[in-house]
Amino acid sequence: MEVPRPLRAAVDWFEARGVYVPGEDNRMLSLWRDFGWLIIAWLFTVSVFVIFFALAA
């Protein structure tokens, strides 16, 4: 499958970084390392709702 030209640089960058690291499947589960982006997204969403309802009142 051919990657579109604008995305080729991003794909090359991710491949150069090494998306998969052998042996990482056996590591302990870390809350912030594995789910940090989800926690931050949830906190951001809750704060947007609080601000929205504060301004609407």
JSON list of N, CA and C in Angstrom, two decimals:
[
{"chain": "A", "resi": 1, "resn": "MET", "atom": "N", "xyz": [0.85, -1.18, 0.00]},
{"chain": "A", "resi": 1, "resn": "MET", "atom": "CA", "xyz": [0.00, 0.00, 0.00]},
{"chain": "A", "resi": 1, "resn": "MET", "atom": "C", "xyz": [0.89, 1.24, 0.00]},
{"chain": "A", "resi": 2, "resn": "GLU", "atom": "N", "xyz": [0.63, 2.12, -0.90]},
{"chain": "A", "resi": 2, "resn": "GLU", "atom": "CA", "xyz": [1.42, 3.35, -1.03]},
{"chain": "A", "resi": 2, "resn": "GLU", "atom": "C", "xyz": [0.94, 4.41, -0.04]},
{"chain": "A", "resi": 3, "resn": "VAL", "atom": "N", "xyz": [1.88, 4.98, 0.70]},
{"chain": "A", "resi": 3, "resn": "VAL", "atom": "CA", "xyz": [1.56, 6.02, 1.67]},
{"chain": "A", "resi": 3, "resn": "VAL", "atom": "C", "xyz": [1.53, 7.37, 0.95]},
{"chain": "A", "resi": 4, "resn": "PRO", "atom": "N", "xyz": [0.46, 8.18, 1.16]},
{"chain": "A", "resi": 4, "resn": "PRO", "atom": "CA", "xyz": [0.43, 9.50, 0.53]},
{"chain": "A", "resi": 4, "resn": "PRO", "atom": "C", "xyz": [1.64, 10.34, 0.92]},
{"chain": "A", "resi": 5, "resn": "ARG", "atom": "N", "xyz": [2.10, 11.18, 0.00]},
{"chain": "A", "resi": 5, "resn": "ARG", "atom": "CA", "xyz": [3.33, 11.94, 0.20]},
{"chain": "A", "resi": 5, "resn": "ARG", "atom": "C", "xyz": [3.35, 12.78, 1.48]},
{"chain": "A", "resi": 6, "resn": "PRO", "atom": "N", "xyz": [2.27, 13.49, 1.85]},
{"chain": "A", "resi": 6, "resn": "PRO", "atom": "CA", "xyz": [2.35, 14.30, 3.09]},
{"chain": "A", "resi": 6, "resn": "PRO", "atom": "C", "xyz": [2.55, 13.45, 4.35]},
{"chain": "A", "resi": 7, "resn": "LEU", "atom": "N", "xyz": [2.06, 12.22, 4.33]},
{"chain": "A", "resi": 7, "resn": "LEU", "atom": "CA", "xyz": [2.19, 11.37, 5.52]},
{"chain": "A", "resi": 7, "resn": "LEU", "atom": "C", "xyz": [3.50, 10.58, 5.54]},
{"chain": "A", "resi": 8, "resn": "ARG", "atom": "N", "xyz": [4.22, 10.56, 4.43]},
{"chain": "A", "resi": 8, "resn": "ARG", "atom": "CA", "xyz": [5.42, 9.73, 4.35]},
{"chain": "A", "resi": 8, "resn": "ARG", "atom": "C", "xyz": [6.47, 10.14, 5.38]},
{"chain": "A", "resi": 9, "resn": "ALA", "atom": "N", "xyz": [6.63, 11.45, 5.62]},
{"chain": "A", "resi": 9, "resn": "ALA", "atom": "CA", "xyz": [7.61, 11.92, 6.60]},
{"chain": "A", "resi": 9, "resn": "ALA", "atom": "C", "xyz": [7.22, 11.45, 8.00]},
{"chain": "A", "resi": 10, "resn": "ALA", "atom": "N", "xyz": [5.94, 11.51, 8.33]},
{"chain": "A", "resi": 10, "resn": "ALA", "atom": "CA", "xyz": [5.49, 11.07, 9.65]},
{"chain": "A", "resi": 10, "resn": "ALA", "atom": "C", "xyz": [5.67, 9.57, 9.80]},
{"chain": "A", "resi": 11, "resn": "VAL", "atom": "N", "xyz": [5.37, 8.82, 8.76]},
{"chain": "A", "resi": 11, "resn": "VAL", "atom": "CA", "xyz": [5.54, 7.36, 8.82]},
{"chain": "A", "resi": 11, "resn": "VAL", "atom": "C", "xyz": [7.01, 7.01, 8.99]},
{"chain": "A", "resi": 12, "resn": "ASP", "atom": "N", "xyz": [7.88, 7.67, 8.26]},
{"chain": "A", "resi": 12, "resn": "ASP", "atom": "CA", "xyz": [9.31, 7.43, 8.39]},
{"chain": "A", "resi": 12, "resn": "ASP", "atom": "C", "xyz": [9.81, 7.78, 9.78]},
{"chain": "A", "resi": 13, "resn": "TRP", "atom": "N", "xyz": [9.30, 8.86, 10.36]},
{"chain": "A", "resi": 13, "resn": "TRP", "atom": "CA", "xyz": [9.72, 9.26, 11.70]},
{"chain": "A", "resi": 13, "resn": "TRP", "atom": "C", "xyz": [9.32, 8.22, 12.73]},
{"chain": "A", "resi": 14, "resn": "PHE", "atom": "N", "xyz": [8.07, 7.70, 12.65]},
{"chain": "A", "resi": 14, "resn": "PHE", "atom": "CA", "xyz": [7.62, 6.68, 13.59]},
{"chain": "A", "resi": 14, "resn": "PHE", "atom": "C", "xyz": [8.40, 5.38, 13.42]},
{"chain": "A", "resi": 15, "resn": "GLU", "atom": "N", "xyz": [8.69, 5.01, 12.19]},
{"chain": "A", "resi": 15, "resn": "GLU", "atom": "CA", "xyz": [9.46, 3.80, 11.96]},
{"chain": "A", "resi": 15, "resn": "GLU", "atom": "C", "xyz": [10.90, 3.93, 12.46]},
{"chain": "A", "resi": 16, "resn": "ALA", "atom": "N", "xyz": [11.48, 5.13, 12.33]},
{"chain": "A", "resi": 16, "resn": "ALA", "atom": "CA", "xyz": [12.84, 5.35, 12.81]},
{"chain": "A", "resi": 16, "resn": "ALA", "atom": "C", "xyz": [12.90, 5.29, 14.33]},
{"chain": "A", "resi": 17, "resn": "ARG", "atom": "N", "xyz": [11.84, 5.73, 14.99]},
{"chain": "A", "resi": 17, "resn": "ARG", "atom": "CA", "xyz": [11.81, 5.69, 16.45]},
{"chain": "A", "resi": 17, "resn": "ARG", "atom": "C", "xyz": [11.69, 4.27, 16.97]},
{"chain": "A", "resi": 18, "resn": "GLY", "atom": "N", "xyz": [11.13, 3.38, 16.18]},
{"chain": "A", "resi": 18, "resn": "GLY", "atom": "CA", "xyz": [10.93, 2.01, 16.63]},
{"chain": "A", "resi": 18, "resn": "GLY", "atom": "C", "xyz": [9.62, 1.88, 17.35]},
{"chain": "A", "resi": 19, "resn": "VAL", "atom": "N", "xyz": [8.58, 1.61, 16.63]},
{"chain": "A", "resi": 19, "resn": "VAL", "atom": "CA", "xyz": [7.25, 1.53, 17.22]},
{"chain": "A", "resi": 19, "resn": "VAL", "atom": "C", "xyz": [7.15, 0.33, 18.16]},
{"chain": "A", "resi": 20, "resn": "TYR", "atom": "N", "xyz": [7.74, -0.78, 17.79]},
{"chain": "A", "resi": 20, "resn": "TYR", "atom": "CA", "xyz": [7.69, -1.99, 18.61]},
{"chain": "A", "resi": 20, "resn": "TYR", "atom": "C", "xyz": [9.06, -2.27, 19.19]},
{"chain": "A", "resi": 21, "resn": "VAL", "atom": "N", "xyz": [9.07, -2.51, 20.49]},
{"chain": "A", "resi": 21, "resn": "VAL", "atom": "CA", "xyz": [10.32, -2.85, 21.18]},
{"chain": "A", "resi": 21, "resn": "VAL", "atom": "C", "xyz": [10.17, -4.26, 21.71]},
{"chain": "A", "resi": 22, "resn": "PRO", "atom": "N", "xyz": [10.99, -5.21, 21.23]},
{"chain": "A", "resi": 22, "resn": "PRO", "atom": "CA", "xyz": [10.88, -6.59, 21.72]},
{"chain": "A", "resi": 22, "resn": "PRO", "atom": "C", "xyz": [11.09, -6.66, 23.23]},
{"chain": "A", "resi": 23, "resn": "GLY", "atom": "N", "xyz": [10.26, -7.46, 23.88]},
{"chain": "A", "resi": 23, "resn": "GLY", "atom": "CA", "xyz": [10.36, -7.62, 25.32]},
{"chain": "A", "resi": 23, "resn": "GLY", "atom": "C", "xyz": [9.47, -6.69, 26.10]},
{"chain": "A", "resi": 24, "resn": "GLU", "atom": "N", "xyz": [8.87, -5.71, 25.44]},
{"chain": "A", "resi": 24, "resn": "GLU", "atom": "CA", "xyz": [8.00, -4.78, 26.14]},
{"chain": "A", "resi": 24, "resn": "GLU", "atom": "C", "xyz": [6.67, -5.41, 26.54]},
{"chain": "A", "resi": 25, "resn": "ASP", "atom": "N", "xyz": [6.32, -6.53, 25.94]},
{"chain": "A", "resi": 25, "resn": "ASP", "atom": "CA", "xyz": [5.06, -7.18, 26.27]},
{"chain": "A", "resi": 25, "resn": "ASP", "atom": "C", "xyz": [5.07, -7.78, 27.67]},
{"chain": "A", "resi": 26, "resn": "ASN", "atom": "N", "xyz": [6.24, -7.99, 28.25]},
{"chain": "A", "resi": 26, "resn": "ASN", "atom": "CA", "xyz": [6.35, -8.65, 29.54]},
{"chain": "A", "resi": 26, "resn": "ASN", "atom": "C", "xyz": [6.51, -7.68, 30.70]},
{"chain": "A", "resi": 27, "resn": "ARG", "atom": "N", "xyz": [6.41, -6.41, 30.45]},
{"chain": "A", "resi": 27, "resn": "ARG", "atom": "CA", "xyz": [6.63, -5.43, 31.53]},
{"chain": "A", "resi": 27, "resn": "ARG", "atom": "C", "xyz": [5.38, -5.28, 32.40]},
{"chain": "A", "resi": 28, "resn": "MET", "atom": "N", "xyz": [5.58, -4.70, 33.59]},
{"chain": "A", "resi": 28, "resn": "MET", "atom": "CA", "xyz": [4.48, -4.46, 34.50]},
{"chain": "A", "resi": 28, "resn": "MET", "atom": "C", "xyz": [3.60, -3.34, 33.95]},
{"chain": "A", "resi": 29, "resn": "LEU", "atom": "N", "xyz": [2.32, -3.37, 34.29]},
{"chain": "A", "resi": 29, "resn": "LEU", "atom": "CA", "xyz": [1.38, -2.35, 33.86]},
{"chain": "A", "resi": 29, "resn": "LEU", "atom": "C", "xyz": [1.60, -1.09, 34.69]},
{"chain": "A", "resi": 30, "resn": "SER", "atom": "N", "xyz": [1.84, 0.01, 34.01]},
{"chain": "A", "resi": 30, "resn": "SER", "atom": "CA", "xyz": [2.02, 1.30, 34.68]},
{"chain": "A", "resi": 30, "resn": "SER", "atom": "C", "xyz": [0.83, 2.18, 34.33]},
{"chain": "A", "resi": 31, "resn": "LEU", "atom": "N", "xyz": [0.16, 2.71, 35.33]},
{"chain": "A", "resi": 31, "resn": "LEU", "atom": "CA", "xyz": [-1.05, 3.49, 35.10]},
{"chain": "A", "resi": 31, "resn": "LEU", "atom": "C", "xyz": [-0.78, 4.72, 34.24]},
{"chain": "A", "resi": 32, "resn": "TRP", "atom": "N", "xyz": [0.22, 5.53, 34.60]},
{"chain": "A", "resi": 32, "resn": "TRP", "atom": "CA", "xyz": [0.49, 6.76, 33.85]},
{"chain": "A", "resi": 32, "resn": "TRP", "atom": "C", "xyz": [1.11, 6.49, 32.49]},
{"chain": "A", "resi": 33, "resn": "ARG", "atom": "N", "xyz": [2.00, 5.51, 32.40]},
{"chain": "A", "resi": 33, "resn": "ARG", "atom": "CA", "xyz": [2.65, 5.23, 31.11]},
{"chain": "A", "resi": 33, "resn": "ARG", "atom": "C", "xyz": [1.67, 4.64, 30.10]},
{"chain": "A", "resi": 34, "resn": "ASP", "atom": "N", "xyz": [0.78, 3.75, 30.57]},
{"chain": "A", "resi": 34, "resn": "ASP", "atom": "CA", "xyz": [-0.11, 3.06, 29.65]},
{"chain": "A", "resi": 34, "resn": "ASP", "atom": "C", "xyz": [-1.44, 3.79, 29.43]},
{"chain": "A", "resi": 35, "resn": "PHE", "atom": "N", "xyz": [-1.92, 4.50, 30.44]},
{"chain": "A", "resi": 35, "resn": "PHE", "atom": "CA", "xyz": [-3.24, 5.13, 30.34]},
{"chain": "A", "resi": 35, "resn": "PHE", "atom": "C", "xyz": [-3.20, 6.63, 30.61]},
{"chain": "A", "resi": 36, "resn": "GLY", "atom": "N", "xyz": [-2.02, 7.23, 30.61]},
{"chain": "A", "resi": 36, "resn": "GLY", "atom": "CA", "xyz": [-1.91, 8.65, 30.90]},
{"chain": "A", "resi": 36, "resn": "GLY", "atom": "C", "xyz": [-2.67, 9.53, 29.94]},
{"chain": "A", "resi": 37, "resn": "TRP", "atom": "N", "xyz": [-2.60, 9.21, 28.64]},
{"chain": "A", "resi": 37, "resn": "TRP", "atom": "CA", "xyz": [-3.32, 10.02, 27.65]},
{"chain": "A", "resi": 37, "resn": "TRP", "atom": "C", "xyz": [-4.82, 9.94, 27.87]},
{"chain": "A", "resi": 38, "resn": "LEU", "atom": "N", "xyz": [-5.32, 8.77, 28.30]},
{"chain": "A", "resi": 38, "resn": "LEU", "atom": "CA", "xyz": [-6.75, 8.61, 28.55]},
{"chain": "A", "resi": 38, "resn": "LEU", "atom": "C", "xyz": [-7.17, 9.39, 29.79]},
{"chain": "A", "resi": 39, "resn": "ILE", "atom": "N", "xyz": [-6.35, 9.38, 30.83]},
{"chain": "A", "resi": 39, "resn": "ILE", "atom": "CA", "xyz": [-6.64, 10.13, 32.05]},
{"chain": "A", "resi": 39, "resn": "ILE", "atom": "C", "xyz": [-6.65, 11.62, 31.76]},
{"chain": "A", "resi": 40, "resn": "ILE", "atom": "N", "xyz": [-5.68, 12.11, 31.01]},
{"chain": "A", "resi": 40, "resn": "ILE", "atom": "CA", "xyz": [-5.61, 13.53, 30.67]},
{"chain": "A", "resi": 40, "resn": "ILE", "atom": "C", "xyz": [-6.82, 13.92, 29.82]},
{"chain": "A", "resi": 41, "resn": "ALA", "atom": "N", "xyz": [-7.20, 13.09, 28.86]},
{"chain": "A", "resi": 41, "resn": "ALA", "atom": "CA", "xyz": [-8.37, 13.39, 28.02]},
{"chain": "A", "resi": 41, "resn": "ALA", "atom": "C", "xyz": [-9.64, 13.44, 28.85]},
{"chain": "A", "resi": 42, "resn": "TRP", "atom": "N", "xyz": [-9.78, 12.53, 29.80]},
{"chain": "A", "resi": 42, "resn": "TRP", "atom": "CA", "xyz": [-10.95, 12.52, 30.66]},
{"chain": "A", "resi": 42, "resn": "TRP", "atom": "C", "xyz": [-10.99, 13.78, 31.54]},
{"chain": "A", "resi": 43, "resn": "LEU", "atom": "N", "xyz": [-9.86, 14.15, 32.14]},
{"chain": "A", "resi": 43, "resn": "LEU", "atom": "CA", "xyz": [-9.81, 15.36, 32.96]},
{"chain": "A", "resi": 43, "resn": "LEU", "atom": "C", "xyz": [-10.11, 16.60, 32.14]},
{"chain": "A", "resi": 44, "resn": "PHE", "atom": "N", "xyz": [-9.60, 16.66, 30.92]},
{"chain": "A", "resi": 44, "resn": "PHE", "atom": "CA", "xyz": [-9.87, 17.80, 30.04]},
{"chain": "A", "resi": 44, "resn": "PHE", "atom": "C", "xyz": [-11.36, 17.88, 29.70]},
{"chain": "A", "resi": 45, "resn": "THR", "atom": "N", "xyz": [-11.97, 16.75, 29.39]},
{"chain": "A", "resi": 45, "resn": "THR", "atom": "CA", "xyz": [-13.39, 16.72, 29.06]},
{"chain": "A", "resi": 45, "resn": "THR", "atom": "C", "xyz": [-14.24, 17.17, 30.24]},
{"chain": "A", "resi": 46, "resn": "VAL", "atom": "N", "xyz": [-13.93, 16.69, 31.43]},
{"chain": "A", "resi": 46, "resn": "VAL", "atom": "CA", "xyz": [-14.67, 17.08, 32.62]},
{"chain": "A", "resi": 46, "resn": "VAL", "atom": "C", "xyz": [-14.52, 18.58, 32.88]},
{"chain": "A", "resi": 47, "resn": "SER", "atom": "N", "xyz": [-13.31, 19.10, 32.70]},
{"chain": "A", "resi": 47, "resn": "SER", "atom": "CA", "xyz": [-13.10, 20.54, 32.93]},
{"chain": "A", "resi": 47, "resn": "SER", "atom": "C", "xyz": [-13.84, 21.38, 31.90]},
{"chain": "A", "resi": 48, "resn": "VAL", "atom": "N", "xyz": [-13.92, 20.93, 30.66]},
{"chain": "A", "resi": 48, "resn": "VAL", "atom": "CA", "xyz": [-14.68, 21.67, 29.64]},
{"chain": "A", "resi": 48, "resn": "VAL", "atom": "C", "xyz": [-16.16, 21.69, 30.01]},
{"chain": "A", "resi": 49, "resn": "PHE", "atom": "N", "xyz": [-16.71, 20.57, 30.47]},
{"chain": "A", "resi": 49, "resn": "PHE", "atom": "CA", "xyz": [-18.11, 20.55, 30.89]},
{"chain": "A", "resi": 49, "resn": "PHE", "atom": "C", "xyz": [-18.35, 21.47, 32.08]},
{"chain": "A", "resi": 50, "resn": "VAL", "atom": "N", "xyz": [-17.45, 21.48, 33.05]},
{"chain": "A", "resi": 50, "resn": "VAL", "atom": "CA", "xyz": [-17.61, 22.34, 34.22]},
{"chain": "A", "resi": 50, "resn": "VAL", "atom": "C", "xyz": [-17.59, 23.81, 33.79]},
{"chain": "A", "resi": 51, "resn": "ILE", "atom": "N", "xyz": [-16.65, 24.18, 32.94]},
{"chain": "A", "resi": 51, "resn": "ILE", "atom": "CA", "xyz": [-16.57, 25.57, 32.49]},
{"chain": "A", "resi": 51, "resn": "ILE", "atom": "C", "xyz": [-17.79, 25.93, 31.66]},
{"chain": "A", "resi": 52, "resn": "PHE", "atom": "N", "xyz": [-18.24, 25.02, 30.79]},
{"chain": "A", "resi": 52, "resn": "PHE", "atom": "CA", "xyz": [-19.41, 25.29, 29.96]},
{"chain": "A", "resi": 52, "resn": "PHE", "atom": "C", "xyz": [-20.65, 25.54, 30.81]},
{"chain": "A", "resi": 53, "resn": "PHE", "atom": "N", "xyz": [-20.89, 24.69, 31.81]},
{"chain": "A", "resi": 53, "resn": "PHE", "atom": "CA", "xyz": [-22.07, 24.87, 32.64]},
{"chain": "A", "resi": 53, "resn": "PHE", "atom": "C", "xyz": [-21.93, 26.06, 33.59]},
{"chain": "A", "resi": 54, "resn": "ALA", "atom": "N", "xyz": [-20.71, 26.40, 33.97]},
{"chain": "A", "resi": 54, "resn": "ALA", "atom": "CA", "xyz": [-20.50, 27.58, 34.81]},
{"chain": "A", "resi": 54, "resn": "ALA", "atom": "C", "xyz": [-20.82, 28.85, 34.03]},
{"chain": "A", "resi": 55, "resn": "LEU", "atom": "N", "xyz": [-20.45, 28.88, 32.77]},
{"chain": "A", "resi": 55, "resn": "LEU", "atom": "CA", "xyz": [-20.74, 30.04, 31.93]},
{"chain": "A", "resi": 55, "resn": "LEU", "atom": "C", "xyz": [-22.21, 30.11, 31.52]},
{"chain": "A", "resi": 56, "resn": "ALA", "atom": "N", "xyz": [-22.87, 28.96, 31.42]},
{"chain": "A", "resi": 56, "resn": "ALA", "atom": "CA", "xyz": [-24.26, 28.92, 31.01]},
{"chain": "A", "resi": 56, "resn": "ALA", "atom": "C", "xyz": [-25.20, 29.34, 32.14]},
{"chain": "A", "resi": 57, "resn": "ALA", "atom": "N", "xyz": [-24.74, 29.23, 33.36]},
{"chain": "A", "resi": 57, "resn": "ALA", "atom": "CA", "xyz": [-25.62, 29.55, 34.51]},
{"chain": "A", "resi": 57, "resn": "ALA", "atom": "C", "xyz": [-25.74, 31.03, 34.75]}
]
